[in-house]
Every structure is written in structure tokens, then in C-alpha cells.
Short mmCIF file of C-alpha atoms in Angstrom, two decimals:
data_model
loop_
_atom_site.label_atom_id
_atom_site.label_comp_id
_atom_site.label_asym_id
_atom_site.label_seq_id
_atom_site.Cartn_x
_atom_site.Cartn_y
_atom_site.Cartn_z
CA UNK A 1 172.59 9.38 151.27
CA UNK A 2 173.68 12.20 149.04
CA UNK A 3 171.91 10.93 145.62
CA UNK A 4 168.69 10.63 147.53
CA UNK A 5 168.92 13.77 149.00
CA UNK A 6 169.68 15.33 145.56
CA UNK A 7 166.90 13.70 144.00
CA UNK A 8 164.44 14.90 146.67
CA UNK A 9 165.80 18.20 146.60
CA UNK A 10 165.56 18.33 143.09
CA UNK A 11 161.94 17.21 143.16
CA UNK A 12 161.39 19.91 145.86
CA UNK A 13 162.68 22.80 143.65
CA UNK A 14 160.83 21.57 140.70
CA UNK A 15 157.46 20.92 142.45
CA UNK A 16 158.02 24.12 143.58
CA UNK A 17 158.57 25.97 140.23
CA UNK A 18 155.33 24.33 139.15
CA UNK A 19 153.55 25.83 141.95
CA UNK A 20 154.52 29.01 141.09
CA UNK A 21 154.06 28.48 137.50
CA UNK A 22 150.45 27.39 138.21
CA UNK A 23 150.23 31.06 140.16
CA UNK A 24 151.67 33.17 137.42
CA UNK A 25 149.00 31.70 134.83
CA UNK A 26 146.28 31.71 137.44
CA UNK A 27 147.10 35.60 137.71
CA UNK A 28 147.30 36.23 134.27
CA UNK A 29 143.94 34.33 133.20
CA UNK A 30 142.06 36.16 136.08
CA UNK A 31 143.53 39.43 134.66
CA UNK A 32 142.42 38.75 131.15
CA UNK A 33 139.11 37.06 131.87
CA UNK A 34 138.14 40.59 134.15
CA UNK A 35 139.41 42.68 131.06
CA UNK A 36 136.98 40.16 128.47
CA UNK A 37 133.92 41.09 130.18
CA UNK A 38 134.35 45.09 129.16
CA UNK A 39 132.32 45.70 125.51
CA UNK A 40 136.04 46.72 124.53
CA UNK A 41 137.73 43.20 124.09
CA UNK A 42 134.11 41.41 123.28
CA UNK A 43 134.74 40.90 119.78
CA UNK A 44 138.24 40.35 119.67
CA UNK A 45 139.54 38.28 122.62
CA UNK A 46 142.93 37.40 120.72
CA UNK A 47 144.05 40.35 122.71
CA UNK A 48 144.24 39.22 125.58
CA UNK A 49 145.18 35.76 124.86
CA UNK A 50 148.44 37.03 123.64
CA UNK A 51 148.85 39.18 127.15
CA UNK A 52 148.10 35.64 128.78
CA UNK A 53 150.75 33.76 126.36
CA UNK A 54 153.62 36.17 126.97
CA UNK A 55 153.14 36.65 130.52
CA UNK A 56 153.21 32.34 130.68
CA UNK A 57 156.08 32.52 128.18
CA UNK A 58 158.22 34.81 130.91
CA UNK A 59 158.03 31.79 132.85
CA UNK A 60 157.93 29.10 130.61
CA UNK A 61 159.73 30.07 127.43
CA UNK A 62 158.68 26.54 125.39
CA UNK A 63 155.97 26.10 126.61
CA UNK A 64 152.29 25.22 124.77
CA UNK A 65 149.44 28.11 125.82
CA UNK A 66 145.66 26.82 124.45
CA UNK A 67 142.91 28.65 125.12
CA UNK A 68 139.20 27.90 125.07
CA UNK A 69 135.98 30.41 125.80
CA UNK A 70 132.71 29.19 125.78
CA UNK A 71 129.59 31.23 126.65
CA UNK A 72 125.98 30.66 128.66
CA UNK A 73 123.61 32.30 129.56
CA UNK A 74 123.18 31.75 133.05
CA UNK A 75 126.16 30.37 135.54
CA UNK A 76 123.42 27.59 136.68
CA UNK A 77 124.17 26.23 132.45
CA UNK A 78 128.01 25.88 132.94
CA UNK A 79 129.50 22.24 131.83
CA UNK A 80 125.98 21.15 131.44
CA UNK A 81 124.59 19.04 128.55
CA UNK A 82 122.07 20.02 126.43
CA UNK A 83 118.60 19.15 127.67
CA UNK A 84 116.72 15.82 125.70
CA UNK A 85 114.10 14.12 126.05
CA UNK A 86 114.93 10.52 127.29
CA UNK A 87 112.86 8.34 125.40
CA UNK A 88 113.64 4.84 126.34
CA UNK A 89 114.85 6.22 130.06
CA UNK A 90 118.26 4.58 129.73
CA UNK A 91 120.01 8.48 131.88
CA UNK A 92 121.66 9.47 128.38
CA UNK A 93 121.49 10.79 125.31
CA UNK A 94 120.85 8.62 122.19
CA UNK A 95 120.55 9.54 118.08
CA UNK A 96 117.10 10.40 117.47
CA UNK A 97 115.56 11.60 120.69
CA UNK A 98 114.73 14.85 121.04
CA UNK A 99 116.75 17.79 122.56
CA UNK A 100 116.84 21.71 122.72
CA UNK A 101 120.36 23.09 120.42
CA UNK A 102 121.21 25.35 122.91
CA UNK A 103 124.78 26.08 121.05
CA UNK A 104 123.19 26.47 117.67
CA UNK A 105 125.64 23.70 117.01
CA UNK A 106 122.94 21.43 115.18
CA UNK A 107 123.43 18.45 117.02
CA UNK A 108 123.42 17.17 120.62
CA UNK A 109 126.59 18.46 122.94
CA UNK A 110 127.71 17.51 126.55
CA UNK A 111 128.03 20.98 127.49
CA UNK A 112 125.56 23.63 125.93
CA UNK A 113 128.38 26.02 126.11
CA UNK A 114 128.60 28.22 122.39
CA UNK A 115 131.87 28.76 121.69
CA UNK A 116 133.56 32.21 122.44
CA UNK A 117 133.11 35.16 124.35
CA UNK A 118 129.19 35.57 123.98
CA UNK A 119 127.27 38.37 124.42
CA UNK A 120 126.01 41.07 126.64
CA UNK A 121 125.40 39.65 130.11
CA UNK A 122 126.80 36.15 128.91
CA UNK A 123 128.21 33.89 131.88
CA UNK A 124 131.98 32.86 130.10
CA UNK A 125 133.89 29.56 131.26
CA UNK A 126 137.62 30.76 130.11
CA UNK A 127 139.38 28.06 130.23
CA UNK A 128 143.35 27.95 129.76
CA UNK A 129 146.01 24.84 129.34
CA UNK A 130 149.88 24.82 129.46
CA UNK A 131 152.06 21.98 128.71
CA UNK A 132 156.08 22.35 129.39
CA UNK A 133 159.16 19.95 129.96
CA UNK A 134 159.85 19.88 133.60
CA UNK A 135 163.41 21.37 134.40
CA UNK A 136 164.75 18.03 135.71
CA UNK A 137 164.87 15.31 133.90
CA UNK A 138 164.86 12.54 136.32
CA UNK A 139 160.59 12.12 136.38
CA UNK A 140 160.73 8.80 134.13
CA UNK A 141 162.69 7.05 137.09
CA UNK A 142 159.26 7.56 138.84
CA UNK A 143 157.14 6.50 136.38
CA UNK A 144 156.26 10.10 135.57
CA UNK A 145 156.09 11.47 132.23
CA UNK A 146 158.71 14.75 131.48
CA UNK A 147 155.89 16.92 130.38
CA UNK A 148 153.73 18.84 133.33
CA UNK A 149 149.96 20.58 132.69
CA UNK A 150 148.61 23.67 134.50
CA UNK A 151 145.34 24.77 133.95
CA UNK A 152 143.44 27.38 134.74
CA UNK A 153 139.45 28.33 134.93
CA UNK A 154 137.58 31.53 135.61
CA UNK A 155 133.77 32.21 135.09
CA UNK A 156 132.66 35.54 134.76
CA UNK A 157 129.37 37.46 133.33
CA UNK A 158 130.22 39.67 130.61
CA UNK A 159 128.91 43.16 131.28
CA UNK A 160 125.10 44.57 130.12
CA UNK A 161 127.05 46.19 126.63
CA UNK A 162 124.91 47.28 123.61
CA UNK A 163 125.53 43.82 121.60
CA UNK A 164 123.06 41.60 123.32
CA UNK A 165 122.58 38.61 120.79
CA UNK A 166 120.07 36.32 122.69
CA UNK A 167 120.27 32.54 122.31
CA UNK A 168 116.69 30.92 120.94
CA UNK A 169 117.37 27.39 121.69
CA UNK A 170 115.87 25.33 118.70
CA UNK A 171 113.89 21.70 119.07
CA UNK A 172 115.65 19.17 117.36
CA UNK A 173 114.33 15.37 116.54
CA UNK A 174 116.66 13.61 114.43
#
């Protein structure tokens, strides 16, 4: 009985250190993403992705910290693809219909989102990922890889600051 109890104790304490893991980064990307929407960190967000990599890095010391920002402009536009025009009505996109570059990418995206922090009353999807080694080492006997993922999401609108750069969707047929 002992070895099973050890192993589910084990799996207890590290379940349990990824639960608070998942709290200290979900504290930490709230905290940043509330200081992002201030005209003060709009043009340089690298800021406060380091404050959000060192307060992980307390926690998780080897761990990998990406980040990803992407702006719209309204919170109805979030993870939404571009809009097209459906021309042989199969429900997706295909090369050569038409569609509206809302990204200013120059070609047809899944989600209309424009990289970074955007502008003045911007909605921002701030999206961070962590991947560590779990502290116990016994996961594979489960079928379960060593390496756990957090993530963490906020969405907030950026506030009404002097650099307003609109977005002018443009009408592409290709």
C-alpha cells in the first residue's frame, strides 16, 4: 500500500504546485495587462513582460515564458476571422475570394487580431504561455508527458491616450 500511497501523494503535491503556479501567472498577467492599457507602457510593452517573466521565474526557475498581444478594435472582433466574401458558399475561406485586411497583414487571417498592443481605445487579447518540467518525475508511468503548460488570457481596452492610429480595413481580391 505504501508505493501507491506515495505515488498519489506525490501526484497530489504536484497537481497542487501547478495550481498555484497557474495562480501566480494568472496574477501577474492581470497585473501587467491593467498596467498596458496606461499611454505609459503603450509603446514599449517589453516592460512588463519582463515583470511577468521574473515574477513566473520565482516560481518556476526553468521555465519557458512566451508572450503574445494582439489588438481590435472592438471586444465583439476578438479570435474572429477576417470577414470574406464566400463565393462558392462552401463556410470557409478559399485563395481568391474576396475579404476585408483587417490586420494590414496583406492576406487572409483566422483572427483579425494586429499584432501588439494597439492603439488608443484598442480592445488587447494578452495572451501568456509557460512550459516547465513537473517536479516529479513519475508522469511517463501514466502516459503523461514530464513537461506541464499554464496559460493565461486577459482582454482589456487600452485607455482614450493621444496616439489613436485607426485601422482602415482594405478590400482585397486575390
Amino acid at each position: 500500500i505504501l508505493p501507491i500511497f506515495l505515488m498519489a501523494l506525490l501526484g497530489m503535491m504536484d497537481l497542487g504546485f501547478q495550481f498555484y503556479a497557474q495562480h501566480i501567472l494568472n496574477g501577474a498577467v492581470n497585473q501587467a495587462a491593467r498596467k498596458s492599457t496606461l499611454e505609459l507602457y503603450a509603446d514599449d510593452p517589453s516592460a512588463l513582460d519582463s515583470s511577468v517573466e521574473a515574477k513566473v521565474k520565482t516560481l518556476l526557475k526553468y521555465g519557458v515564458v512566451t508572450f503574445d498581444r494582439k489588438s481590435y478594435r472592438e471586444f465583439s472582433k476578438v479570435g474572429k476571422e477576417e470577414p470574406y466574401v464566400d463565393s462558392n458558399r462552401n463556410g470557409r475561406y478559399d485563395r481568391g475570394e474576396c475579404f476585408e485586411d483587417m490586420n494590414a497583414s496583406g492576406s487572409w487571417e483566422a483572427d483579425m487580431g494586429k499584432a501588439g498592443n494597439g492603439g488608443a481605445d484598442d480592445v488587447v487579447l494578452y495572451t501568456v504561455d509557460v512550459s516547465y518540467t513537473r517536479l516529479f518525475p513519475f508522469w511517463s508511468t501514466f502516459a503523461q508527458t514530464q513537461e506541464a503548460k499554464l496559460k493565461a488570457t486577459t482582454v482589456l481596452r487600452n485607455q482614450p491616450f493621444a496616439n489613436n492610429h485607426a485601422m482602415h480595413p482594405e478590400k482585397i481580391c486575390t
